[in-house]
Short mmCIF file of C-alpha atoms in Angstrom, two decimals:
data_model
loop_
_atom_site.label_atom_id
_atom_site.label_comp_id
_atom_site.label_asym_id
_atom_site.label_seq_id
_atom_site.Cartn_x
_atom_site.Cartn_y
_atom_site.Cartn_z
CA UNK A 1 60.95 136.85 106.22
CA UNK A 2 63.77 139.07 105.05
CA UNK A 3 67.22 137.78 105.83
CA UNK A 4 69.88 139.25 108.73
CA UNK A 5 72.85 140.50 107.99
CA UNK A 6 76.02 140.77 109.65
CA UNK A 7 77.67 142.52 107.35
CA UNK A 8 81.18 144.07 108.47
CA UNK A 9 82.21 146.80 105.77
CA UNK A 10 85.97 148.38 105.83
CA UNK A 11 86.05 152.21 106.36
CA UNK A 12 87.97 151.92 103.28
CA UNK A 13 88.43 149.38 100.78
CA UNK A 14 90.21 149.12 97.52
CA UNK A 15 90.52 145.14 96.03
CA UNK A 16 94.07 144.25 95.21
CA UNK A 17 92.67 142.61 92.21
CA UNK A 18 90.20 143.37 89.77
CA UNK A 19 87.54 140.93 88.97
CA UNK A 20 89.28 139.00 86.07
CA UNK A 21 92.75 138.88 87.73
CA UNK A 22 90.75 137.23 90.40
CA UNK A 23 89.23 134.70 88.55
CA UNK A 24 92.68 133.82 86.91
CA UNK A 25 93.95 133.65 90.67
CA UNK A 26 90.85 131.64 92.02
CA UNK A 27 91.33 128.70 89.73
CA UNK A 28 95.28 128.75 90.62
CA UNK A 29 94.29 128.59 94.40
CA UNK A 30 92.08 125.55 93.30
CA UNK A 31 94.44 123.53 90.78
CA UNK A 32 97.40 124.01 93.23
CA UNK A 33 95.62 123.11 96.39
CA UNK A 34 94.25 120.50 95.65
CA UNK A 35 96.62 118.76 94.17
CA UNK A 36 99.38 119.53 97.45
CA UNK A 37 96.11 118.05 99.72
CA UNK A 38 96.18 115.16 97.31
CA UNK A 39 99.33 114.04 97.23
CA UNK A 40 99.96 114.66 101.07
CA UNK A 41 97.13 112.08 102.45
CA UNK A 42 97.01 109.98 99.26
CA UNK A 43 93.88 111.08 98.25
CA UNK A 44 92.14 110.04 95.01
CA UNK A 45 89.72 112.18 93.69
CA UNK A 46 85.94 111.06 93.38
CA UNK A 47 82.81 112.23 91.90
CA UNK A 48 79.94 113.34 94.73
CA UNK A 49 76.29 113.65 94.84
CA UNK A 50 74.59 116.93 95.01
CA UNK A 51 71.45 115.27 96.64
CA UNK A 52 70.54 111.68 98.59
CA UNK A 53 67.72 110.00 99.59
CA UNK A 54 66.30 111.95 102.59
CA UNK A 55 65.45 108.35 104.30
CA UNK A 56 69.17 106.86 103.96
CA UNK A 57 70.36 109.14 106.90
CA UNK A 58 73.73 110.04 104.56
CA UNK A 59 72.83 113.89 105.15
CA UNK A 60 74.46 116.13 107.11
CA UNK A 61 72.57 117.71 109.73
CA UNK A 62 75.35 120.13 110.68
CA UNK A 63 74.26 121.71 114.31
CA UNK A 64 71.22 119.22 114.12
CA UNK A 65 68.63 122.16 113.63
CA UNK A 66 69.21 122.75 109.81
CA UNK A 67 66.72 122.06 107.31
CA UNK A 68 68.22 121.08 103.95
CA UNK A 69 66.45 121.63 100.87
CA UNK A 70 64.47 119.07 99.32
CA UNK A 71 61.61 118.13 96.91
CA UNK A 72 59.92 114.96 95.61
CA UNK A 73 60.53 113.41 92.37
CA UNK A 74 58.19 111.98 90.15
CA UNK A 75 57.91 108.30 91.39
CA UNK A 76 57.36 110.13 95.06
CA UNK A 77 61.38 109.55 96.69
CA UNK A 78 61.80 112.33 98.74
CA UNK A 79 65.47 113.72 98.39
CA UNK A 80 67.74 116.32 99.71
CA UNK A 81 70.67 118.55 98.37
CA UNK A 82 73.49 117.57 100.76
CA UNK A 83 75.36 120.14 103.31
CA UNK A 84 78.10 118.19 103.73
CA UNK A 85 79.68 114.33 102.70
CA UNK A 86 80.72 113.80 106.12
CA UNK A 87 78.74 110.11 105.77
CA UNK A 88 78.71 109.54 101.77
CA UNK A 89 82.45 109.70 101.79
CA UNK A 90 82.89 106.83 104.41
CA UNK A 91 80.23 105.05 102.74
CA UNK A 92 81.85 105.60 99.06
CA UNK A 93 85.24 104.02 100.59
CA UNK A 94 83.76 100.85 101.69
CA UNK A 95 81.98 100.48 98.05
CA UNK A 96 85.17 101.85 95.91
CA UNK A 97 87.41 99.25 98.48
CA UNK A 98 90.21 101.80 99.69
CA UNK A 99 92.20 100.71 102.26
CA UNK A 100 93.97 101.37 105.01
CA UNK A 101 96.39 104.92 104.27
CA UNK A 102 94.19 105.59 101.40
CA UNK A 103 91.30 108.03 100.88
CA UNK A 104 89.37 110.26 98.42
CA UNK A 105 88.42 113.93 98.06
CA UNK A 106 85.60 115.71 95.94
CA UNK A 107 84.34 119.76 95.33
CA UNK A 108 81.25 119.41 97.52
CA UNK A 109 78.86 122.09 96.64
CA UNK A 110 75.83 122.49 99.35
CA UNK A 111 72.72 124.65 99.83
CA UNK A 112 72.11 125.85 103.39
CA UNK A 113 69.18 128.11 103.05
CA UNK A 114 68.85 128.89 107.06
CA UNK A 115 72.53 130.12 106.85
CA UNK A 116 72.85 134.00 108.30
CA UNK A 117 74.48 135.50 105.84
CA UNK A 118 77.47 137.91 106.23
CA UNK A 119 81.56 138.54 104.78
CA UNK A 120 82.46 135.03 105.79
CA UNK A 121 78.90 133.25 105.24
CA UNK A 122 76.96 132.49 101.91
CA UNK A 123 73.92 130.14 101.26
CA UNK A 124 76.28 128.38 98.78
CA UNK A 125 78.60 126.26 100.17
CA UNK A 126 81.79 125.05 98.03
CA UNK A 127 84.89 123.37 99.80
CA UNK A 128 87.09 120.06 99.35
CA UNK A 129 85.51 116.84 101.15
CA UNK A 130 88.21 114.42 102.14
CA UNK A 131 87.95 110.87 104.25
CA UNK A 132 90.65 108.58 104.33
CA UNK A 133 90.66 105.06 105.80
CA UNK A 134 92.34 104.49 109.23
CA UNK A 135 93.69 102.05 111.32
CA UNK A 136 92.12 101.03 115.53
CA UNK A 137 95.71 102.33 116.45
CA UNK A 138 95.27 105.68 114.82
CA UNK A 139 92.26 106.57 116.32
CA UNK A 140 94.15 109.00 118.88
CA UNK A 141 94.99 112.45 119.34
CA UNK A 142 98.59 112.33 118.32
CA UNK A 143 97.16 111.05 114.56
CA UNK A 144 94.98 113.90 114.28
CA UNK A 145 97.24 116.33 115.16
CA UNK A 146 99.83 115.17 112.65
CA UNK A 147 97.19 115.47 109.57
CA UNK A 148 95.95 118.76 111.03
CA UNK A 149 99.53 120.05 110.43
CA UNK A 150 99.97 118.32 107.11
CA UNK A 151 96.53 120.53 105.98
CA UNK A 152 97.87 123.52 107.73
CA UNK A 153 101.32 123.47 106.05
CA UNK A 154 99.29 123.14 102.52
CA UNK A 155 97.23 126.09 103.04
CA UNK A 156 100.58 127.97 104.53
CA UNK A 157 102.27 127.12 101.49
CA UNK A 158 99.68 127.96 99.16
CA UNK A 159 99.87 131.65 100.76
CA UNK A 160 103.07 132.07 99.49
CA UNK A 161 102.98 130.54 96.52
CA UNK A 162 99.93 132.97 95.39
CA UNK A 163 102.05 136.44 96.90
CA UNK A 164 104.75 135.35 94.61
CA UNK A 165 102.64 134.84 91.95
CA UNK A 166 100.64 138.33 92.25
CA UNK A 167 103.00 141.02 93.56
CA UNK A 168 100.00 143.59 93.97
CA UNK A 169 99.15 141.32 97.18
CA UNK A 170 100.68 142.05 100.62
CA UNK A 171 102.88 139.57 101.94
CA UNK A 172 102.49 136.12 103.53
CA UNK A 173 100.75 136.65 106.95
CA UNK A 174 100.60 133.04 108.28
CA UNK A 175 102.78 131.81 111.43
CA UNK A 176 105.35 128.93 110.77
CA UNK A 177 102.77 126.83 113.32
CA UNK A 178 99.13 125.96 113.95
CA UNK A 179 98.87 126.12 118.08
CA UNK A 180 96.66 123.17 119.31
CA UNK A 181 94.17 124.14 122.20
CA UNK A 182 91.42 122.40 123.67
CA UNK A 183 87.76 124.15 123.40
CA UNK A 184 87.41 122.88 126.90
CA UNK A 185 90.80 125.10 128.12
CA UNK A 186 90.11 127.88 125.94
CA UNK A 187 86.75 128.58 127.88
CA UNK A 188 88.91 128.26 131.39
CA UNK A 189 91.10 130.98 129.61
CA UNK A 190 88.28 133.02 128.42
CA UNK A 191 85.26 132.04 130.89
CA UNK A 192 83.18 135.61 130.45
CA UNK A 193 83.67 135.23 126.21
CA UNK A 194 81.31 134.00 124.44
CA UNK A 195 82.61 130.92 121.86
CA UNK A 196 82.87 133.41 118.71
CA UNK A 197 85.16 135.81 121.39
CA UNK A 198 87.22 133.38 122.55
CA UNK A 199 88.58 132.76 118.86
CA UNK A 200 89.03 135.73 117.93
CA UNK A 201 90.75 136.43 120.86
CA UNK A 202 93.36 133.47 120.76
CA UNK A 203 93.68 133.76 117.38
CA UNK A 204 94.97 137.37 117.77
CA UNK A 205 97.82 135.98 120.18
CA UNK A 206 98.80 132.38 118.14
CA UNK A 207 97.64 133.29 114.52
CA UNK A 208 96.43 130.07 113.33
CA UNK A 209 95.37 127.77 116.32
CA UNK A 210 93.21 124.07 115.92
CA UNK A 211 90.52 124.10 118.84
CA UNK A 212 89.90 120.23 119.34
CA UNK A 213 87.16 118.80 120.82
CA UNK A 214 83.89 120.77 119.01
CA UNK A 215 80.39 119.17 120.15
CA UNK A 216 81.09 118.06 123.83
CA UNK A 217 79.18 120.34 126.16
CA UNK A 218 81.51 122.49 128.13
CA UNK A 219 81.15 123.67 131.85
CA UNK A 220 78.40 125.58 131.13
CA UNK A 221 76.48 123.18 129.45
CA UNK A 222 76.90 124.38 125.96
CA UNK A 223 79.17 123.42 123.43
CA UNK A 224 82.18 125.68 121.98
CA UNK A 225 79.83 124.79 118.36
CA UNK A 226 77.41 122.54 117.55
CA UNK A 227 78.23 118.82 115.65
CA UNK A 228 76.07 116.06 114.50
CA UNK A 229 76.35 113.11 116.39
CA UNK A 230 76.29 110.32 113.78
CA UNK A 231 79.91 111.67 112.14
CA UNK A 232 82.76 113.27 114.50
CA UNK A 233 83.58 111.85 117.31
CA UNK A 234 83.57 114.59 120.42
CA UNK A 235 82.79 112.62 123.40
CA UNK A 236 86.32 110.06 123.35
CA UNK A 237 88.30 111.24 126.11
CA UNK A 238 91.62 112.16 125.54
CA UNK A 239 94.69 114.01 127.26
CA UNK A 240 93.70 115.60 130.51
CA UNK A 241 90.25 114.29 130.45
CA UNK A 242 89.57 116.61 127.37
CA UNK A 243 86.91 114.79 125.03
CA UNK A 244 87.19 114.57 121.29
CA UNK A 245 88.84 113.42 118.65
CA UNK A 246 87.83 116.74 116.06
CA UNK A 247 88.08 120.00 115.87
CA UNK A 248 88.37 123.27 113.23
CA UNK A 249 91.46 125.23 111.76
CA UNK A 250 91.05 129.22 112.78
CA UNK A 251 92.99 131.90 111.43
CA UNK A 252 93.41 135.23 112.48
CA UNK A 253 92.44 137.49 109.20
CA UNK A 254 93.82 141.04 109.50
CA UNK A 255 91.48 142.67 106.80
CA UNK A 256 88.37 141.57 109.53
CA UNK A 257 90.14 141.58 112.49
CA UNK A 258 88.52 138.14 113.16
CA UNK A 259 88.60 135.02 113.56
CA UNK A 260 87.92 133.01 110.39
CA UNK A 261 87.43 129.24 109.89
CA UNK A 262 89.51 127.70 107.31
CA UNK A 263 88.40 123.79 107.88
CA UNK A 264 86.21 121.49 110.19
CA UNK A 265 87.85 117.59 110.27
CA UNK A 266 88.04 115.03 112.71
CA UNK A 267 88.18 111.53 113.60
CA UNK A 268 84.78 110.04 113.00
CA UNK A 269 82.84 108.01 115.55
CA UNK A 270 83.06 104.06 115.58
CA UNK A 271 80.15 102.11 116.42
CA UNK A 272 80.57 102.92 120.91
CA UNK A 273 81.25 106.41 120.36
CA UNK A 274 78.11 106.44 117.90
CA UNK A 275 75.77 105.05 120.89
CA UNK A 276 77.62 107.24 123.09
CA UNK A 277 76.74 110.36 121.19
CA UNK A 278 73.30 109.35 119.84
CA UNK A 279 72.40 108.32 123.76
CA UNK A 280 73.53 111.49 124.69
CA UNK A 281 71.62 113.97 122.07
CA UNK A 282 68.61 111.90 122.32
CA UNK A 283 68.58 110.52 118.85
CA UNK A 284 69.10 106.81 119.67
CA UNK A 285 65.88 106.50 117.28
CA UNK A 286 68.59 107.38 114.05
CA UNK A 287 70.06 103.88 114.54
CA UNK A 288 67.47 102.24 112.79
CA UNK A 289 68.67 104.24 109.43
CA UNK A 290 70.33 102.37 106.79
CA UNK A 291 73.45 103.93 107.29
CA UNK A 292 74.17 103.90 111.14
CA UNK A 293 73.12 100.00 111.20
CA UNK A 294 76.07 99.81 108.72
CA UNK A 295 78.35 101.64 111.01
CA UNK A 296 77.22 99.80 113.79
CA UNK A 297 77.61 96.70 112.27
CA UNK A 298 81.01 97.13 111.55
CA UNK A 299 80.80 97.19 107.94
CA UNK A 300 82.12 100.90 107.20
CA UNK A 301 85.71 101.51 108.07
CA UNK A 302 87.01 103.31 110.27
CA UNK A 303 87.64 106.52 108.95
CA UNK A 304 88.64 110.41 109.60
CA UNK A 305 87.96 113.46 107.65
CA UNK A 306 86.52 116.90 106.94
CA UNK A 307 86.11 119.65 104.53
CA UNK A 308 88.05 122.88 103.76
CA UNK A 309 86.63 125.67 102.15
CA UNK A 310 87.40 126.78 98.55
CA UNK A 311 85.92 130.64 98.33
CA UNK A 312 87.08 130.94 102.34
CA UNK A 313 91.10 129.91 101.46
CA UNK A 314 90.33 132.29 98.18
CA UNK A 315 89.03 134.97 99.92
CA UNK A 316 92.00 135.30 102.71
CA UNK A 317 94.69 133.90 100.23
CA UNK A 318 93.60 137.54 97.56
CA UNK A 319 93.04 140.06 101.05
CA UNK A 320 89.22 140.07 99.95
CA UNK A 321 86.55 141.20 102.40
CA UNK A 322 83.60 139.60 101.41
CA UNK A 323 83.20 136.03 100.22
CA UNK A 324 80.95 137.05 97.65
CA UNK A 325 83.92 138.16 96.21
CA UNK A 326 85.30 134.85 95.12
CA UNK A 327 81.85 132.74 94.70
CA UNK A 328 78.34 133.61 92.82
CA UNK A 329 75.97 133.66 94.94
CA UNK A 330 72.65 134.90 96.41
CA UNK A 331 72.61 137.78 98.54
CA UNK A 332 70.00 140.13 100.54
CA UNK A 333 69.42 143.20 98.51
CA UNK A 334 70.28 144.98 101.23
CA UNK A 335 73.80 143.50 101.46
CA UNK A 336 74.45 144.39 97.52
CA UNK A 337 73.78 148.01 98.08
CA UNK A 338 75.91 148.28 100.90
CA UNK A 339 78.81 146.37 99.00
CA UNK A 340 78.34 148.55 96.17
CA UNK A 341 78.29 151.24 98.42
CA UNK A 342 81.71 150.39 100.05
CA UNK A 343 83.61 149.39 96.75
CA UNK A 344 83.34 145.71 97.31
CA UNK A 345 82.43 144.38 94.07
CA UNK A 346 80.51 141.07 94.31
CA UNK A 347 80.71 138.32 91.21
#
């Protein structure tokens, strides 16, 4: 079945940097962001698994409609390359014995072969898992909004830091402040949008906004996007009688005149909001997997965390208009000829 593609191409396009000054200024991004993310939530860096055990339950099932790849090995275990360490990582902190204001952070590299492909969207998947181990008292809004603008400061930072390092590349174009909005009032503000159109449309008027709450059904009956129910939690209610306790870091990127999402985090469930969220989805069956009768025991800790994306951050951070621009990757045919086409050129 051949691929769709949403490709958006400039009317004109010129890259700021050529191919090698990009590589130079892709592993600069990397060393220096990382290291800021590090040492602002105490973070030690782990190694990470490129595949599990399909019957452990560690994998991420994203939306809940993704099939990850897998195969069989010799003696017959039937694994899967991972889309995400959203459940490893909490897992790997109870083993390693972190504590309390401590946490880790790995490259997770995925494979999501039912991605639709596009400037923002590749079937390769690269970005830096994080989980760090929290307290019953910081399980709350306020807690999540503070890390959210420790991230956001890191990535603001790191902006800068790379202008001043390449002068061929337009200025800074970041606000000072990531605006915090719920994805329940965001859909009273934009009722006749649909979720895509409602961030790019507050994004043009704050710049860089966190939408909180990303899995609870909305008025409508739909979520603003889809979440697993085994790893954020989204139904906790919160201030107004908003629900969640996650949410995603959007940008407004001029070069697309679009949205674009930088990072997905959150406060992950504890053993009610687990029930609450399997009960509601239907999948009370998953609590018979290794993994959720851990959580539900009370063995894991309690935990929040997410994953930003490496070739995304690269990709606004060097004004580039197509992600295949800062990652190798597999692409439609169709979408190389039109990049070539357009003067995008595509590692």
């Amino acid at each position: 079945m051949k691929a769709k593609s949403r490709l958006k191409l400039p009317r004109s396009y010129s890259p700021y940097l050529d191919v090698r000054e990009t590589e130079v200024a892709i592993k600069l991004i990397k060393d220096s962001f990382q290291r800021k993310l590090s040492k602002a939530l105490n973070l030690q860096r782990v190694s990470a698994p490129l595949m599990v055990n399909a019957h452990t339950g560690l994998n991420d099932n994203l939306n809940g409609v993704e099939k990850p790849v897998s195969f069989t090995t010799k003696d017959g275990s039937q694994v899967e390359i991972v889309q995400s360490l959203a459940k490893w990582k909490r897992e790997a902190l109870h083993r390693y014995g972190f504590l309390p204001g401590e946490g880790i952070y790995t490259d997770m590299n995925a494979i999501r072969p039912d991605e639709v492909v596009d400037n923002l969207h590749s079937f390769y998947v690269d970005q830096w898992d994080w989980e760090i181990v929290i307290t019953e008292a910081e399980r709350n809004l306020p807690f999540l909004k503070r890390v959210v603008r420790k991230i956001y400061r890191i990535i603001r930072d790191t902006e800068r830091d790379i202008c001043k390092r390449f002068p061929s590349l337009p200025g800074p174009f970041l606000p000072s402040r990531i605006h915090f909005i719920h994805s329940e009032e965001l859909q009273k503000m934009y009722p006749d949008l649909s979720p895509k159109e409602r961030e790019d449309a507050v994004v043009k008027t704050f710049g860089a906004v966190f939408i909180i709450g990303i899995g609870y059904p909305l008025k409508d009956g739909l979520p603003h996007d889809g979440r697993a129910a085994d790893y954020d939690d989204w139904i906790t209610i919160t201030e107004k009688g908003y629900h969640g306790l996650n949410g995603d870091i959007i940008v407004y990127y001029p070069l697309l005149d679009q949205a674009v999402e930088l990072s997905s985090m959150g406060i992950r469930v504890n053993s009610k909001s687990l029930l609450e969220q399997l009960e509601f989805r239907g999948e009370l069956h998953k609590k018979d997997l290794p993994y959720h009768k851990r959580l539900l025991s009370g063995e894991l800790p309690l935990t929040m965390g997410g994953g930003i994306g490496q070739s995304r951050l690269c990709m606004i951070f060097l004004r580039k208009v197509h992600i295949g621009e800062v990652q190798a990757s597999v692409w439609p045919q169709e979408t190389m000829e039109e990049c070539l086409a357009a003067g995008i050129p595509m590692l």
